[in-house]
Amino acid sequence: EVQLVESGGGLVQPGRSLRLSCAASGFTFGDFGIHWVRQAPGKGLEWVSGISWNSRDIGYADSVKGRFTISRDNAKNSLYVQMNSLRAEDTALYYCAKVAASGFFLGTFDIWGRGTMVTVSS
Amino acid sequence: DIQMTQSPSSLSASVGDRVTITCQASHDISDYLNWYQQKPGRAPSLLISDASNLETGVPSRFSGSGSGTDFTFTISSLQPEDIATYYCQQYTNLPLTFGGGTKVEIK
């Protein structure tokens, strides 16, 4: 079964850091671009960051640029995002999502994880 | 950035009704437009890719059309299990952007 499972969320104080992980299974992880999408409580979907299959292409939303760093380890079938200088407005459910077409950085998200909740509060 | 304007933000319709949602892009995005369904408490799931391609296993009552800047998503006959929020999304370039969502309820 093709699956993405996020982990690493939790309650963190403003200004602190957190690292989220996304574990992939059921497909050749190293062939596909992967992205992070978040959803604040009761709000819509917001793209956060993405990384190509070979890590050569990386992108960030302006709201997280300079604070978040995306990375991947194809040998471990895992995606990460290091989130520094967290703010209250980063509070959200963070999903990882797989690009449908192999070799593409941008594209349709055909598989989503269930998300991991990040709450930034003192 | 490409802004995606989705309307309405919510709607209430009866079972069997035809439901239409529109999505307008601030720039030409060709057909690089997807539609996702998000049921309460669940992750989004892909319904339609590239403006009009119905994903495998998605009921044929769902359809999409459009290109350029104007797109339409239709449920031909609303069913109780279609209660969800629907989002459009462009993937022409970064930042990837979503519409604000349309919450569909049963009247």
Coordinates of C-alpha atoms in Angstrom, one line a residue:
Chain A
E1 CA 0.0 0.0 0.0
V2 CA 1.3 3.4 -1.0
Q3 CA 1.5 5.4 2.2
L4 CA 3.0 8.5 3.8
V5 CA 3.2 8.9 7.6
E6 CA 4.1 12.1 9.2
S7 CA 5.5 12.4 12.7
G8 CA 7.3 14.9 15.0
G9 CA 4.5 17.3 15.7
G10 CA 3.7 18.7 19.2
L11 CA 3.4 21.7 21.4
V12 CA 6.4 24.1 21.2
Q13 CA 7.0 27.6 22.5
P14 CA 7.4 30.5 20.1
G15 CA 10.9 30.9 18.9
R16 CA 11.8 27.3 19.4
S17 CA 12.4 24.6 16.8
L18 CA 10.8 21.4 15.7
R19 CA 11.7 18.8 13.1
L20 CA 8.9 16.9 11.2
S21 CA 9.4 13.7 9.4
C22 CA 7.4 11.9 6.7
A23 CA 8.0 8.2 6.2
A24 CA 7.1 6.7 2.8
S25 CA 6.3 3.2 1.8
G26 CA 4.8 1.3 -1.0
F27 CA 6.5 3.1 -3.8
T28 CA 10.0 4.1 -5.0
F29 CA 10.4 7.2 -2.9
G30 CA 13.5 8.4 -4.6
D31 CA 11.7 8.8 -7.9
F32 CA 9.2 11.4 -6.7
G33 CA 9.0 15.0 -5.6
I34 CA 7.4 15.5 -2.2
H35 CA 5.9 18.6 -0.6
W36 CA 4.7 19.9 2.7
V37 CA 1.2 21.4 2.9
R38 CA -0.3 22.8 6.1
Q39 CA -3.7 23.6 7.4
A40 CA -4.3 25.9 10.3
P41 CA -7.3 25.0 12.5
G42 CA -10.5 25.7 10.6
K43 CA -8.7 27.2 7.6
G44 CA -7.8 26.2 4.1
L45 CA -4.7 24.5 2.6
E46 CA -1.4 26.3 2.3
W47 CA 1.6 25.0 0.5
V48 CA 4.7 25.2 2.6
S49 CA 7.7 23.7 0.8
G50 CA 8.7 21.1 -1.7
I51 CA 11.7 19.1 -2.9
S52 CA 12.5 17.3 -6.1
W53 CA 13.4 13.6 -6.3
N54 CA 17.1 14.4 -6.4
S55 CA 17.0 17.4 -4.0
R56 CA 18.2 19.8 -6.7
D57 CA 14.9 21.7 -6.8
I58 CA 13.6 23.2 -3.5
G59 CA 11.0 25.8 -2.9
Y60 CA 9.5 27.6 0.1
A61 CA 6.5 29.7 0.8
D62 CA 7.4 33.3 1.7
S63 CA 5.8 32.8 5.1
V64 CA 8.5 30.2 6.0
K65 CA 11.5 31.1 3.9
G66 CA 14.6 31.5 6.0
R67 CA 13.1 29.6 8.9
F68 CA 12.2 26.2 7.5
T69 CA 14.5 23.8 5.7
I70 CA 13.3 20.9 3.8
S71 CA 15.4 17.8 3.1
R72 CA 15.1 14.2 2.2
D73 CA 17.0 10.9 2.6
N74 CA 16.1 8.6 -0.3
A75 CA 18.0 5.7 1.4
K76 CA 15.7 6.0 4.4
N77 CA 12.5 6.7 2.3
S78 CA 12.1 9.9 4.4
L79 CA 11.3 13.5 4.0
Y80 CA 12.0 16.1 6.7
V81 CA 11.4 19.7 7.5
Q82 CA 13.4 21.6 10.1
M83 CA 11.3 24.4 11.5
N84 CA 13.1 27.1 13.4
S85 CA 12.0 30.4 15.0
L86 CA 8.4 29.1 15.2
R87 CA 5.6 31.5 15.4
A88 CA 2.0 31.2 16.6
E89 CA 0.9 31.5 13.0
D90 CA 2.8 28.3 12.2
T91 CA 0.2 26.4 14.2
A92 CA -1.3 23.9 11.8
L93 CA -1.7 20.3 10.7
Y94 CA 1.2 19.5 8.5
Y95 CA 0.7 17.1 5.6
C96 CA 3.3 15.6 3.3
A97 CA 2.1 14.9 -0.2
K98 CA 3.6 13.0 -3.1
V99 CA 3.8 14.4 -6.7
A100 CA 2.0 11.9 -9.0
A101 CA 4.5 11.9 -11.9
S102 CA 8.0 10.5 -11.3
G103 CA 10.8 12.9 -12.0
F104 CA 8.7 16.0 -11.6
F105 CA 9.2 18.7 -8.9
L106 CA 5.8 20.3 -9.4
G107 CA 2.6 18.4 -10.1
T108 CA -0.5 16.8 -8.8
F109 CA -0.5 15.5 -5.3
D110 CA -1.9 12.0 -5.6
I111 CA -1.0 10.7 -2.1
W112 CA -1.3 12.5 1.2
G113 CA -0.4 11.5 4.7
R114 CA -2.7 12.0 7.6
G115 CA -0.8 14.9 9.0
T116 CA 1.0 15.8 12.2
M117 CA -0.2 18.7 14.4
V118 CA 2.1 21.5 15.3
T119 CA 1.0 23.9 18.0
V120 CA 3.1 27.0 18.8
S121 CA 2.1 28.5 22.1
S122 CA 3.7 29.7 25.3
Chain B
D1 CA 2.2 34.6 -7.1
I2 CA -0.9 33.1 -8.8
Q3 CA -4.0 33.8 -6.8
M4 CA -6.8 31.2 -7.0
T5 CA -10.2 32.6 -6.3
Q6 CA -12.8 29.9 -5.6
S7 CA -16.5 30.5 -5.2
P8 CA -18.8 30.1 -3.5
S9 CA -17.1 29.6 -0.1
S10 CA -20.0 27.4 0.9
L11 CA -23.2 26.0 -0.5
S12 CA -26.1 24.0 0.6
A13 CA -27.9 21.7 -1.8
S14 CA -30.3 18.8 -1.8
V15 CA -29.5 15.2 -2.6
G16 CA -29.6 14.8 -6.4
D17 CA -28.9 18.5 -7.1
R18 CA -26.3 19.6 -9.6
V19 CA -23.5 21.5 -7.8
T20 CA -21.0 23.8 -9.5
I21 CA -17.9 25.4 -8.1
T22 CA -15.7 27.8 -9.9
C23 CA -12.1 28.6 -9.6
Q24 CA -10.4 31.6 -11.3
A25 CA -6.7 32.0 -11.6
S26 CA -5.0 35.4 -11.6
H27 CA -2.8 34.4 -14.5
D28 CA -3.0 31.8 -17.3
I29 CA -2.3 28.4 -15.8
S30 CA -3.2 26.4 -18.9
D31 CA -4.7 23.2 -17.5
Y32 CA -2.4 22.8 -14.5
L33 CA -5.3 22.7 -12.2
N34 CA -6.3 20.1 -9.7
W35 CA -9.4 19.5 -7.6
Y36 CA -9.2 17.9 -4.1
Q37 CA -11.9 16.7 -1.7
Q38 CA -11.4 17.0 2.0
K39 CA -13.9 15.2 4.2
P40 CA -14.1 16.3 7.9
G41 CA -11.2 15.1 9.9
R42 CA -9.5 13.6 6.9
A43 CA -6.6 14.4 4.6
P44 CA -7.4 15.9 1.2
S45 CA -7.8 13.4 -1.7
L46 CA -7.3 14.0 -5.4
L47 CA -10.4 13.9 -7.5
I48 CA -9.5 15.6 -10.8
S49 CA -6.1 16.4 -12.2
D50 CA -5.1 18.6 -15.1
A51 CA -8.5 20.4 -15.1
S52 CA -10.6 17.5 -16.4
N53 CA -9.0 14.1 -15.8
L54 CA -11.0 12.1 -13.3
E55 CA -8.8 10.0 -11.1
T56 CA -9.3 6.2 -11.1
G57 CA -12.0 5.1 -8.7
V58 CA -13.6 8.5 -8.5
P59 CA -17.4 8.4 -9.3
S60 CA -18.3 9.8 -12.7
R61 CA -20.7 12.3 -11.1
F62 CA -17.6 14.4 -10.5
S63 CA -16.2 16.4 -13.4
G64 CA -14.0 19.3 -14.2
S65 CA -13.5 21.7 -17.1
G66 CA -11.7 24.8 -18.1
S67 CA -8.3 26.1 -19.1
G68 CA -6.4 29.3 -18.9
T69 CA -7.9 31.2 -16.0
D70 CA -11.4 29.9 -15.6
F71 CA -12.3 26.5 -14.3
T72 CA -15.4 24.7 -13.2
F73 CA -15.9 21.7 -10.9
T74 CA -19.3 19.9 -11.0
I75 CA -21.1 17.3 -9.1
S76 CA -23.9 16.2 -11.4
S77 CA -26.0 14.6 -8.7
L78 CA -25.1 15.4 -5.1
Q79 CA -24.9 12.4 -2.7
P80 CA -24.8 12.4 1.1
E81 CA -21.2 11.1 1.0
D82 CA -20.1 14.2 -1.0
I83 CA -20.3 16.3 2.1
A84 CA -16.8 17.8 2.2
T85 CA -14.7 20.9 1.4
Y86 CA -13.4 21.1 -2.1
Y87 CA -10.2 22.9 -3.1
C88 CA -8.7 23.9 -6.5
Q89 CA -4.9 24.1 -6.8
Q90 CA -2.6 25.3 -9.5
Y91 CA 0.9 23.8 -10.1
T92 CA 2.2 26.0 -12.9
N93 CA 4.9 27.5 -10.7
L94 CA 5.9 28.3 -7.2
P95 CA 4.4 29.1 -4.8
L96 CA 1.8 26.4 -5.4
T97 CA -1.5 27.9 -4.4
F98 CA -4.9 26.6 -3.4
G99 CA -8.3 28.2 -3.7
G100 CA -10.0 29.1 -0.4
G101 CA -12.2 26.1 -0.5
T102 CA -15.9 25.4 -0.9
K103 CA -17.8 23.7 1.9
V104 CA -20.6 21.6 0.5
E105 CA -23.5 20.7 2.8
I106 CA -26.8 18.9 2.4
K107 CA -29.9 21.0 2.6

